[in-house]
Amino acid sequence: MTGPQHEAQHGAQHGAQHGTQHGAQHKAQHEAQHGAQRQGADRIVIASVLALILLGLLWELWLAPLRAGGSLLALKVAPLMLPLPGLVAGRLRSLQWLSLLILLYACEGLVRGMSDPPADRWLGWLEFALALVCFVATLAAVRARRAVSAGTPAHATAAEVPEPRSARDR
């Protein structure tokens, strides 16, 4: 090989190695960024679920119970306790179920925020706000997980996300 040809080939090999290293670094940075986003969203989800459980118990047992001394309506928080172990373990399925379940609490908070006696309406609005925070954080946590597994930025629009290949296309 002549000098210029050798230099061109060496430059191409070096560029390919550099591109591979750069790609690996970019992927690691991407995964670290989404891992941090996922952890933050997971913490918000768990904190909001715990806050909803605490609010529900305080509301129905002490702050504004239907009957003096508390009511069985405090059991409404029991379904929120079911996904907690999965949420703490970081299971996607628990987040998916919670995204459906939490809407019931948002609806209850909205209804009671508008219909309870004026002195107690703030409890309904607080429940609605906590449920809304939990729902949005749940969606963010699911999106961050999917972005890491697909290698797609979590902030990507639908047009930027590649279509999954089906078995027929392969």
CSV table of N, CA and C in Angstrom, one decimal:
chain,number,residue,atom,x,y,z
A,1,MET,N,0.8,-1.2,0.0
A,1,MET,CA,0.0,0.0,0.0
A,1,MET,C,0.9,1.2,0.0
A,2,THR,N,0.4,2.2,-0.7
A,2,THR,CA,1.2,3.4,-0.8
A,2,THR,C,0.8,4.3,0.4
A,3,GLY,N,1.6,5.3,0.7
A,3,GLY,CA,1.4,6.2,1.9
A,3,GLY,C,0.0,6.8,2.0
A,4,PRO,N,-0.5,7.4,0.9
A,4,PRO,CA,-1.9,8.0,1.0
A,4,PRO,C,-3.0,7.0,1.2
A,5,GLN,N,-2.8,5.8,0.5
A,5,GLN,CA,-3.8,4.8,0.7
A,5,GLN,C,-3.8,4.2,2.1
A,6,HIS,N,-2.6,4.0,2.6
A,6,HIS,CA,-2.5,3.4,4.0
A,6,HIS,C,-3.0,4.4,5.0
A,7,GLU,N,-2.7,5.7,4.8
A,7,GLU,CA,-3.3,6.7,5.7
A,7,GLU,C,-4.8,6.8,5.7
A,8,ALA,N,-5.4,6.7,4.5
A,8,ALA,CA,-6.8,6.7,4.3
A,8,ALA,C,-7.4,5.5,5.0
A,9,GLN,N,-6.8,4.3,4.8
A,9,GLN,CA,-7.4,3.1,5.5
A,9,GLN,C,-7.3,3.2,7.0
A,10,HIS,N,-6.1,3.6,7.5
A,10,HIS,CA,-5.9,3.8,8.9
A,10,HIS,C,-6.9,4.8,9.5
A,11,GLY,N,-7.1,5.9,8.8
A,11,GLY,CA,-8.0,6.9,9.2
A,11,GLY,C,-9.4,6.4,9.3
A,12,ALA,N,-9.8,5.6,8.3
A,12,ALA,CA,-11.2,5.0,8.3
A,12,ALA,C,-11.3,4.0,9.5
A,13,GLN,N,-10.3,3.2,9.7
A,13,GLN,CA,-10.4,2.2,10.9
A,13,GLN,C,-10.4,3.0,12.2
A,14,HIS,N,-9.6,4.0,12.3
A,14,HIS,CA,-9.6,4.9,13.5
A,14,HIS,C,-11.0,5.5,13.7
A,15,GLY,N,-11.5,6.0,12.6
A,15,GLY,CA,-12.9,6.7,12.7
A,15,GLY,C,-13.9,5.7,13.1
A,16,ALA,N,-13.9,4.5,12.6
A,16,ALA,CA,-14.9,3.5,12.9
A,16,ALA,C,-14.8,3.1,14.4
A,17,GLN,N,-13.5,2.9,14.9
A,17,GLN,CA,-13.3,2.6,16.3
A,17,GLN,C,-13.8,3.8,17.2
A,18,HIS,N,-13.5,5.0,16.8
A,18,HIS,CA,-13.9,6.2,17.5
A,18,HIS,C,-15.5,6.3,17.5
A,19,GLY,N,-16.1,6.0,16.4
A,19,GLY,CA,-17.5,6.0,16.3
A,19,GLY,C,-18.2,5.0,17.2
A,20,THR,N,-17.6,3.8,17.2
A,20,THR,CA,-18.1,2.8,18.1
A,20,THR,C,-18.0,3.2,19.6
A,21,GLN,N,-16.8,3.7,19.9
A,21,GLN,CA,-16.6,4.2,21.3
A,21,GLN,C,-17.6,5.3,21.6
A,22,HIS,N,-17.7,6.2,20.7
A,22,HIS,CA,-18.7,7.4,20.9
A,22,HIS,C,-20.1,6.9,21.0
A,23,GLY,N,-20.5,5.9,20.2
A,23,GLY,CA,-21.8,5.3,20.3
A,23,GLY,C,-22.0,4.7,21.6
A,24,ALA,N,-21.1,3.9,22.1
A,24,ALA,CA,-21.2,3.3,23.4
A,24,ALA,C,-21.3,4.3,24.5
A,25,GLN,N,-20.5,5.4,24.4
A,25,GLN,CA,-20.6,6.4,25.5
A,25,GLN,C,-21.9,7.1,25.4
A,26,HIS,N,-22.4,7.4,24.2
A,26,HIS,CA,-23.7,8.0,24.1
A,26,HIS,C,-24.8,7.1,24.7
A,27,LYS,N,-24.8,5.8,24.4
A,27,LYS,CA,-25.8,4.9,24.9
A,27,LYS,C,-25.7,4.8,26.4
A,28,ALA,N,-24.5,4.8,27.0
A,28,ALA,CA,-24.4,4.8,28.4
A,28,ALA,C,-24.9,6.1,29.1
A,29,GLN,N,-24.6,7.2,28.4
A,29,GLN,CA,-25.2,8.5,28.9
A,29,GLN,C,-26.7,8.5,28.8
A,30,HIS,N,-27.2,8.0,27.7
A,30,HIS,CA,-28.7,7.9,27.5
A,30,HIS,C,-29.3,7.0,28.6
A,31,GLU,N,-28.7,5.9,28.8
A,31,GLU,CA,-29.3,5.0,29.9
A,31,GLU,C,-29.2,5.6,31.3
A,32,ALA,N,-28.1,6.2,31.5
A,32,ALA,CA,-28.0,6.9,32.9
A,32,ALA,C,-29.0,8.0,33.0
A,33,GLN,N,-29.2,8.8,32.0
A,33,GLN,CA,-30.2,9.9,32.1
A,33,GLN,C,-31.6,9.4,32.3
A,34,HIS,N,-31.9,8.3,31.5
A,34,HIS,CA,-33.3,7.8,31.7
A,34,HIS,C,-33.4,7.0,33.0
A,35,GLY,N,-32.3,6.4,33.5
A,35,GLY,CA,-32.4,5.7,34.7
A,35,GLY,C,-32.6,6.7,35.9
A,36,ALA,N,-32.0,7.9,35.8
A,36,ALA,CA,-32.3,8.9,36.8
A,36,ALA,C,-33.7,9.5,36.7
A,37,GLN,N,-34.2,9.6,35.5
A,37,GLN,CA,-35.6,10.1,35.3
A,37,GLN,C,-36.5,9.0,35.8
A,38,ARG,N,-36.2,7.8,35.6
A,38,ARG,CA,-37.1,6.7,36.1
A,38,ARG,C,-37.1,6.6,37.6
A,39,GLN,N,-35.9,6.8,38.2
A,39,GLN,CA,-35.8,6.7,39.7
A,39,GLN,C,-36.6,7.9,40.3
A,40,GLY,N,-36.5,9.1,39.7
A,40,GLY,CA,-37.2,10.2,40.2
A,40,GLY,C,-38.7,10.0,40.1
A,41,ALA,N,-39.2,9.5,38.9
A,41,ALA,CA,-40.6,9.3,38.7
A,41,ALA,C,-41.1,8.2,39.7
A,42,ASP,N,-40.3,7.1,39.9
A,42,ASP,CA,-40.6,6.1,40.8
A,42,ASP,C,-40.8,6.6,42.2
A,43,ARG,N,-39.9,7.5,42.6
A,43,ARG,CA,-40.0,8.0,44.0
A,43,ARG,C,-41.3,8.9,44.1
A,44,ILE,N,-41.6,9.6,43.1
A,44,ILE,CA,-42.8,10.5,43.2
A,44,ILE,C,-44.0,9.6,43.2
A,45,VAL,N,-44.0,8.5,42.4
A,45,VAL,CA,-45.2,7.6,42.4
A,45,VAL,C,-45.4,7.0,43.8
A,46,ILE,N,-44.3,6.4,44.4
A,46,ILE,CA,-44.4,5.8,45.7
A,46,ILE,C,-44.8,6.8,46.8
A,47,ALA,N,-44.2,8.0,46.7
A,47,ALA,CA,-44.6,9.0,47.7
A,47,ALA,C,-46.0,9.4,47.6
A,48,SER,N,-46.5,9.6,46.4
A,48,SER,CA,-47.9,10.0,46.2
A,48,SER,C,-48.9,8.9,46.6
A,49,VAL,N,-48.5,7.7,46.4
A,49,VAL,CA,-49.4,6.5,46.8
A,49,VAL,C,-49.4,6.5,48.3
A,50,LEU,N,-48.3,6.6,49.0
A,50,LEU,CA,-48.3,6.7,50.4
A,50,LEU,C,-49.0,7.9,51.0
A,51,ALA,N,-48.9,9.0,50.3
A,51,ALA,CA,-49.7,10.2,50.8
A,51,ALA,C,-51.2,10.0,50.6
A,52,LEU,N,-51.6,9.3,49.5
A,52,LEU,CA,-53.0,9.0,49.3
A,52,LEU,C,-53.5,8.1,50.4
A,53,ILE,N,-52.7,7.1,50.8
A,53,ILE,CA,-53.1,6.1,51.8
A,53,ILE,C,-53.3,6.9,53.1
A,54,LEU,N,-52.3,7.7,53.5
A,54,LEU,CA,-52.3,8.5,54.7
A,54,LEU,C,-53.5,9.4,54.7
A,55,LEU,N,-53.7,10.1,53.6
A,55,LEU,CA,-54.9,11.1,53.5
A,55,LEU,C,-56.2,10.3,53.7
A,56,GLY,N,-56.3,9.2,53.0
A,56,GLY,CA,-57.6,8.4,53.1
A,56,GLY,C,-57.9,8.0,54.5
A,57,LEU,N,-56.8,7.5,55.2
A,57,LEU,CA,-57.0,7.1,56.6
A,57,LEU,C,-57.4,8.2,57.5
A,58,LEU,N,-56.6,9.3,57.4
A,58,LEU,CA,-56.9,10.5,58.2
A,58,LEU,C,-58.3,11.1,58.0
A,59,TRP,N,-58.6,11.1,56.7
A,59,TRP,CA,-59.9,11.7,56.3
A,59,TRP,C,-61.1,11.0,56.9
A,60,GLU,N,-61.0,9.7,56.7
A,60,GLU,CA,-62.2,8.8,57.1
A,60,GLU,C,-62.2,8.4,58.6
A,61,LEU,N,-61.1,8.5,59.2
A,61,LEU,CA,-61.0,8.1,60.6
A,61,LEU,C,-61.0,9.3,61.6
A,62,TRP,N,-60.4,10.5,61.1
A,62,TRP,CA,-60.2,11.6,62.1
A,62,TRP,C,-60.6,12.9,61.6
A,63,LEU,N,-60.2,13.3,60.4
A,63,LEU,CA,-60.5,14.7,59.9
A,63,LEU,C,-61.9,15.0,59.6
A,64,ALA,N,-62.6,14.1,58.8
A,64,ALA,CA,-64.0,14.4,58.5
A,64,ALA,C,-64.7,13.0,58.2
A,65,PRO,N,-64.8,12.2,59.2
A,65,PRO,CA,-65.4,10.9,59.0
A,65,PRO,C,-66.9,11.1,58.8
A,66,LEU,N,-67.5,10.1,58.1
A,66,LEU,CA,-69.0,10.1,57.9
A,66,LEU,C,-69.7,10.0,59.2
A,67,ARG,N,-69.2,9.2,60.2
A,67,ARG,CA,-69.7,9.0,61.5
A,67,ARG,C,-68.7,9.4,62.5
A,68,ALA,N,-69.1,9.8,63.7
A,68,ALA,CA,-68.1,10.1,64.7
A,68,ALA,C,-67.4,8.8,65.1
A,69,GLY,N,-66.1,8.9,65.2
A,69,GLY,CA,-65.3,7.8,65.6
A,69,GLY,C,-64.7,7.1,64.4
A,70,GLY,N,-65.1,7.5,63.2
A,70,GLY,CA,-64.6,6.9,61.9
A,70,GLY,C,-65.6,6.0,61.2
A,71,SER,N,-65.2,5.7,60.0
A,71,SER,CA,-66.2,4.9,59.2
A,71,SER,C,-65.4,3.8,58.4
A,72,LEU,N,-66.1,2.8,57.9
A,72,LEU,CA,-65.5,1.8,57.1
A,72,LEU,C,-65.0,2.3,55.8
A,73,LEU,N,-65.4,3.5,55.4
A,73,LEU,CA,-64.9,4.1,54.2
A,73,LEU,C,-63.4,4.2,54.2
A,74,ALA,N,-62.7,4.1,55.4
A,74,ALA,CA,-61.3,4.1,55.4
A,74,ALA,C,-60.7,3.0,54.7
A,75,LEU,N,-61.5,1.9,54.5
A,75,LEU,CA,-61.0,0.7,53.7
A,75,LEU,C,-60.7,1.0,52.2
A,76,LYS,N,-61.2,2.2,51.8
A,76,LYS,CA,-61.0,2.6,50.4
A,76,LYS,C,-59.5,2.7,50.0
A,77,VAL,N,-58.6,2.8,51.0
A,77,VAL,CA,-57.2,2.8,50.7
A,77,VAL,C,-56.6,1.5,50.5
A,78,ALA,N,-57.3,0.4,50.8
A,78,ALA,CA,-56.7,-1.0,50.7
A,78,ALA,C,-56.3,-1.3,49.3
A,79,PRO,N,-57.0,-0.9,48.2
A,79,PRO,CA,-56.5,-1.2,46.9
A,79,PRO,C,-55.2,-0.5,46.6
A,80,LEU,N,-54.9,0.6,47.2
A,80,LEU,CA,-53.6,1.3,47.0
A,80,LEU,C,-52.5,0.6,47.6
A,81,MET,N,-52.7,-0.3,48.5
A,81,MET,CA,-51.7,-1.0,49.2
A,81,MET,C,-51.2,-2.2,48.3
A,82,LEU,N,-52.1,-2.7,47.5
A,82,LEU,CA,-51.8,-3.9,46.7
A,82,LEU,C,-50.6,-3.7,45.7
A,83,PRO,N,-50.5,-2.6,45.0
A,83,PRO,CA,-49.3,-2.5,44.1
A,83,PRO,C,-48.0,-2.0,44.8
A,84,LEU,N,-48.1,-1.6,46.0
A,84,LEU,CA,-46.9,-1.1,46.7
A,84,LEU,C,-45.6,-2.0,46.6
A,85,PRO,N,-45.7,-3.3,46.9
A,85,PRO,CA,-44.5,-4.1,46.8
A,85,PRO,C,-43.9,-4.1,45.4
A,86,GLY,N,-44.8,-4.2,44.4
A,86,GLY,CA,-44.3,-4.1,43.0
A,86,GLY,C,-43.7,-2.8,42.6
A,87,LEU,N,-44.3,-1.7,43.1
A,87,LEU,CA,-43.8,-0.4,42.9
A,87,LEU,C,-42.4,-0.2,43.5
A,88,VAL,N,-42.2,-0.7,44.7
A,88,VAL,CA,-40.9,-0.6,45.4
A,88,VAL,C,-39.9,-1.5,44.6
A,89,ALA,N,-40.3,-2.6,44.1
A,89,ALA,CA,-39.4,-3.5,43.3
A,89,ALA,C,-39.2,-3.0,41.9
A,90,GLY,N,-39.9,-1.9,41.5
A,90,GLY,CA,-39.8,-1.3,40.1
A,90,GLY,C,-40.4,-2.1,39.0
A,91,ARG,N,-41.5,-2.8,39.3
A,91,ARG,CA,-42.1,-3.6,38.3
A,91,ARG,C,-43.0,-2.8,37.4
A,92,LEU,N,-42.9,-3.0,36.1
A,92,LEU,CA,-43.7,-2.2,35.1
A,92,LEU,C,-45.1,-2.6,35.2
A,93,ARG,N,-45.4,-3.8,35.5
A,93,ARG,CA,-46.8,-4.3,35.5
A,93,ARG,C,-47.6,-3.5,36.7
A,94,SER,N,-46.9,-3.3,37.8
A,94,SER,CA,-47.5,-2.6,38.9
A,94,SER,C,-47.8,-1.2,38.5
A,95,LEU,N,-46.9,-0.5,37.8
A,95,LEU,CA,-47.2,0.8,37.3
A,95,LEU,C,-48.3,0.9,36.4
A,96,GLN,N,-48.4,-0.1,35.5
A,96,GLN,CA,-49.5,-0.1,34.5
A,96,GLN,C,-50.9,-0.3,35.2
A,97,TRP,N,-50.9,-1.2,36.2
A,97,TRP,CA,-52.2,-1.3,37.0
A,97,TRP,C,-52.5,-0.1,37.8
A,98,LEU,N,-51.5,0.5,38.4
A,98,LEU,CA,-51.7,1.7,39.2
A,98,LEU,C,-52.2,2.9,38.3
A,99,SER,N,-51.8,3.0,37.1
A,99,SER,CA,-52.2,4.0,36.2
A,99,SER,C,-53.7,3.9,35.9
A,100,LEU,N,-54.3,2.7,36.0
A,100,LEU,CA,-55.8,2.6,35.9
A,100,LEU,C,-56.4,2.8,37.2
A,101,LEU,N,-55.9,2.2,38.3
A,101,LEU,CA,-56.5,2.3,39.6
A,101,LEU,C,-56.6,3.8,40.1
A,102,ILE,N,-55.5,4.5,39.9
A,102,ILE,CA,-55.4,5.9,40.5
A,102,ILE,C,-56.5,6.8,39.9
A,103,LEU,N,-57.0,6.5,38.8
A,103,LEU,CA,-58.1,7.3,38.2
A,103,LEU,C,-59.4,7.3,39.0
A,104,LEU,N,-59.6,6.2,39.7
A,104,LEU,CA,-60.8,6.1,40.7
A,104,LEU,C,-60.6,7.1,41.8
A,105,TYR,N,-59.4,7.2,42.3
A,105,TYR,CA,-59.1,8.2,43.4
A,105,TYR,C,-59.2,9.6,42.9
A,106,ALA,N,-58.8,9.8,41.7
A,106,ALA,CA,-59.0,11.2,41.1
A,106,ALA,C,-60.4,11.5,41.0
A,107,CYS,N,-61.2,10.6,40.5
A,107,CYS,CA,-62.7,10.8,40.4
A,107,CYS,C,-63.3,11.1,41.7
A,108,GLU,N,-63.0,10.3,42.7
A,108,GLU,CA,-63.5,10.5,44.1
A,108,GLU,C,-63.2,11.8,44.6
A,109,GLY,N,-61.9,12.2,44.5
A,109,GLY,CA,-61.5,13.5,44.9
A,109,GLY,C,-62.2,14.7,44.3
A,110,LEU,N,-62.4,14.5,43.0
A,110,LEU,CA,-63.1,15.6,42.2
A,110,LEU,C,-64.6,15.7,42.7
A,111,VAL,N,-65.2,14.5,42.8
A,111,VAL,CA,-66.6,14.5,43.2
A,111,VAL,C,-66.8,15.1,44.6
A,112,ARG,N,-65.9,14.6,45.5
A,112,ARG,CA,-66.0,15.1,46.9
A,112,ARG,C,-65.5,16.5,47.1
A,113,GLY,N,-64.6,16.9,46.2
A,113,GLY,CA,-64.2,18.3,46.3
A,113,GLY,C,-65.3,19.3,45.9
A,114,MET,N,-66.3,18.8,45.1
A,114,MET,CA,-67.4,19.6,44.7
A,114,MET,C,-68.6,19.4,45.5
A,115,SER,N,-68.8,18.2,46.2
A,115,SER,CA,-70.0,17.9,46.8
A,115,SER,C,-70.0,17.8,48.4
A,116,ASP,N,-68.9,17.7,49.0
A,116,ASP,CA,-68.8,17.6,50.4
A,116,ASP,C,-69.1,18.9,51.0
A,117,PRO,N,-69.4,18.9,52.3
A,117,PRO,CA,-69.7,20.2,53.0
A,117,PRO,C,-68.5,21.2,52.8
A,118,PRO,N,-68.7,22.5,52.7
A,118,PRO,CA,-67.7,23.4,52.3
A,118,PRO,C,-66.4,23.3,53.2
A,119,ALA,N,-66.6,23.0,54.5
A,119,ALA,CA,-65.4,22.9,55.4
A,119,ALA,C,-64.5,21.7,55.1
A,120,ASP,N,-65.1,20.7,54.4
A,120,ASP,CA,-64.3,19.5,54.1
A,120,ASP,C,-63.9,19.3,52.7
A,121,ARG,N,-64.3,20.2,51.8
A,121,ARG,CA,-64.0,20.1,50.4
A,121,ARG,C,-62.5,20.1,50.1
A,122,TRP,N,-61.7,20.7,50.9
A,122,TRP,CA,-60.3,20.8,50.6
A,122,TRP,C,-59.7,19.4,50.6
A,123,LEU,N,-60.3,18.5,51.4
A,123,LEU,CA,-59.8,17.1,51.4
A,123,LEU,C,-60.0,16.4,50.1
A,124,GLY,N,-61.1,16.7,49.5
A,124,GLY,CA,-61.4,16.1,48.1
A,124,GLY,C,-60.4,16.7,47.1
A,125,TRP,N,-60.2,18.0,47.2
A,125,TRP,CA,-59.3,18.6,46.2
A,125,TRP,C,-57.8,18.1,46.4
A,126,LEU,N,-57.5,17.9,47.7
A,126,LEU,CA,-56.1,17.4,48.0
A,126,LEU,C,-56.0,16.0,47.4
A,127,GLU,N,-57.0,15.1,47.6
A,127,GLU,CA,-57.0,13.8,47.0
A,127,GLU,C,-56.9,13.8,45.5
A,128,PHE,N,-57.6,14.7,44.9
A,128,PHE,CA,-57.6,14.9,43.4
A,128,PHE,C,-56.2,15.3,43.0
A,129,ALA,N,-55.6,16.3,43.7
A,129,ALA,CA,-54.2,16.7,43.3
A,129,ALA,C,-53.2,15.6,43.5
A,130,LEU,N,-53.3,14.9,44.6
A,130,LEU,CA,-52.3,13.8,44.8
A,130,LEU,C,-52.5,12.7,43.7
A,131,ALA,N,-53.7,12.4,43.4
A,131,ALA,CA,-54.0,11.3,42.4
A,131,ALA,C,-53.5,11.8,41.0
A,132,LEU,N,-53.6,13.1,40.7
A,132,LEU,CA,-53.1,13.6,39.5
A,132,LEU,C,-51.6,13.6,39.4
A,133,VAL,N,-51.0,13.9,40.5
A,133,VAL,CA,-49.5,13.8,40.5
A,133,VAL,C,-49.1,12.4,40.3
A,134,CYS,N,-49.7,11.5,41.0
A,134,CYS,CA,-49.4,10.1,40.9
A,134,CYS,C,-49.6,9.6,39.5
A,135,PHE,N,-50.7,10.0,38.8
A,135,PHE,CA,-51.0,9.5,37.5
A,135,PHE,C,-49.9,10.0,36.5
A,136,VAL,N,-49.5,11.3,36.6
A,136,VAL,CA,-48.5,11.9,35.7
A,136,VAL,C,-47.2,11.2,35.9
A,137,ALA,N,-46.8,11.0,37.2
A,137,ALA,CA,-45.5,10.4,37.5
A,137,ALA,C,-45.5,8.9,37.1
A,138,THR,N,-46.6,8.2,37.1
A,138,THR,CA,-46.7,6.9,36.7
A,138,THR,C,-46.5,6.8,35.2
A,139,LEU,N,-47.1,7.7,34.4
A,139,LEU,CA,-46.9,7.8,33.0
A,139,LEU,C,-45.4,8.1,32.7
A,140,ALA,N,-44.8,9.0,33.4
A,140,ALA,CA,-43.4,9.3,33.2
A,140,ALA,C,-42.5,8.1,33.5
A,141,ALA,N,-42.8,7.4,34.5
A,141,ALA,CA,-42.0,6.2,34.9
A,141,ALA,C,-42.1,5.1,33.8
A,142,VAL,N,-43.3,4.9,33.3
A,142,VAL,CA,-43.5,3.9,32.3
A,142,VAL,C,-42.8,4.3,31.0
A,143,ARG,N,-42.9,5.6,30.6
A,143,ARG,CA,-42.3,6.1,29.4
A,143,ARG,C,-40.8,6.0,29.5
A,144,ALA,N,-40.2,6.3,30.7
A,144,ALA,CA,-38.8,6.2,30.9
A,144,ALA,C,-38.3,4.8,30.8
A,145,ARG,N,-39.0,3.8,31.3
A,145,ARG,CA,-38.7,2.4,31.1
A,145,ARG,C,-38.7,2.0,29.7
A,146,ARG,N,-39.7,2.4,29.0
A,146,ARG,CA,-39.8,2.0,27.6
A,146,ARG,C,-38.7,2.7,26.7
A,147,ALA,N,-38.4,3.9,27.1
A,147,ALA,CA,-37.3,4.6,26.3
A,147,ALA,C,-36.0,3.9,26.5
A,148,VAL,N,-35.7,3.4,27.7
A,148,VAL,CA,-34.4,2.8,28.0
A,148,VAL,C,-34.4,1.4,27.2
A,149,SER,N,-35.5,0.7,27.3
A,149,SER,CA,-35.5,-0.6,26.6
A,149,SER,C,-35.5,-0.5,25.1
A,150,ALA,N,-36.1,0.6,24.6
A,150,ALA,CA,-36.1,0.8,23.1
A,150,ALA,C,-34.9,1.6,22.6
A,151,GLY,N,-34.1,2.2,23.6
A,151,GLY,CA,-33.0,3.0,23.2
A,151,GLY,C,-33.5,4.3,22.5
A,152,THR,N,-34.7,4.8,22.9
A,152,THR,CA,-35.3,6.0,22.3
A,152,THR,C,-35.3,7.1,23.4
A,153,PRO,N,-35.1,8.3,23.1
A,153,PRO,CA,-35.2,9.4,24.1
A,153,PRO,C,-36.6,9.4,24.7
A,154,ALA,N,-36.7,9.6,26.0
A,154,ALA,CA,-38.1,9.7,26.6
A,154,ALA,C,-38.9,10.9,26.2
A,155,HIS,N,-38.2,11.9,25.7
A,155,HIS,CA,-38.9,13.1,25.2
A,155,HIS,C,-39.2,13.0,23.7
A,156,ALA,N,-38.9,11.9,23.1
A,156,ALA,CA,-39.2,11.8,21.6
A,156,ALA,C,-40.7,11.8,21.3
A,157,THR,N,-41.0,12.4,20.2
A,157,THR,CA,-42.4,12.4,19.8
A,157,THR,C,-42.7,11.1,19.1
A,158,ALA,N,-44.0,10.8,18.8
A,158,ALA,CA,-44.4,9.6,18.2
A,158,ALA,C,-43.7,9.4,16.8
A,159,ALA,N,-43.5,10.5,16.1
A,159,ALA,CA,-42.9,10.5,14.8
A,159,ALA,C,-41.5,10.1,14.8
A,160,GLU,N,-40.8,10.3,16.0
A,160,GLU,CA,-39.4,10.0,16.1
A,160,GLU,C,-39.1,8.6,16.6
A,161,VAL,N,-40.1,8.0,17.1
A,161,VAL,CA,-40.0,6.6,17.7
A,161,VAL,C,-40.1,5.6,16.5
A,162,PRO,N,-39.1,4.7,16.3
A,162,PRO,CA,-39.2,3.8,15.3
A,162,PRO,C,-40.3,2.8,15.5
A,163,GLU,N,-41.0,2.3,14.5
A,163,GLU,CA,-42.0,1.3,14.6
A,163,GLU,C,-41.4,0.0,15.0
A,164,PRO,N,-42.0,-0.8,15.9
A,164,PRO,CA,-41.5,-2.1,16.2
A,164,PRO,C,-41.7,-3.0,15.0
A,165,ARG,N,-40.7,-3.9,14.8
A,165,ARG,CA,-40.8,-4.8,13.7
A,165,ARG,C,-41.6,-6.0,14.1
A,166,SER,N,-42.6,-6.4,13.3
A,166,SER,CA,-43.4,-7.6,13.6
A,166,SER,C,-42.7,-8.8,13.1
A,167,ALA,N,-43.1,-10.0,13.5
A,167,ALA,CA,-42.5,-11.2,13.0
A,167,ALA,C,-42.7,-11.4,11.5
A,168,ARG,N,-43.7,-10.8,11.0
A,168,ARG,CA,-43.9,-10.9,9.5
A,168,ARG,C,-42.9,-10.1,8.7
A,169,ASP,N,-42.4,-9.0,9.3
A,169,ASP,CA,-41.5,-8.2,8.6
A,169,ASP,C,-40.1,-8.7,8.5
A,170,ARG,N,-39.8,-9.7,9.4
A,170,ARG,CA,-38.4,-10.2,9.5
A,170,ARG,C,-38.1,-11.1,8.4
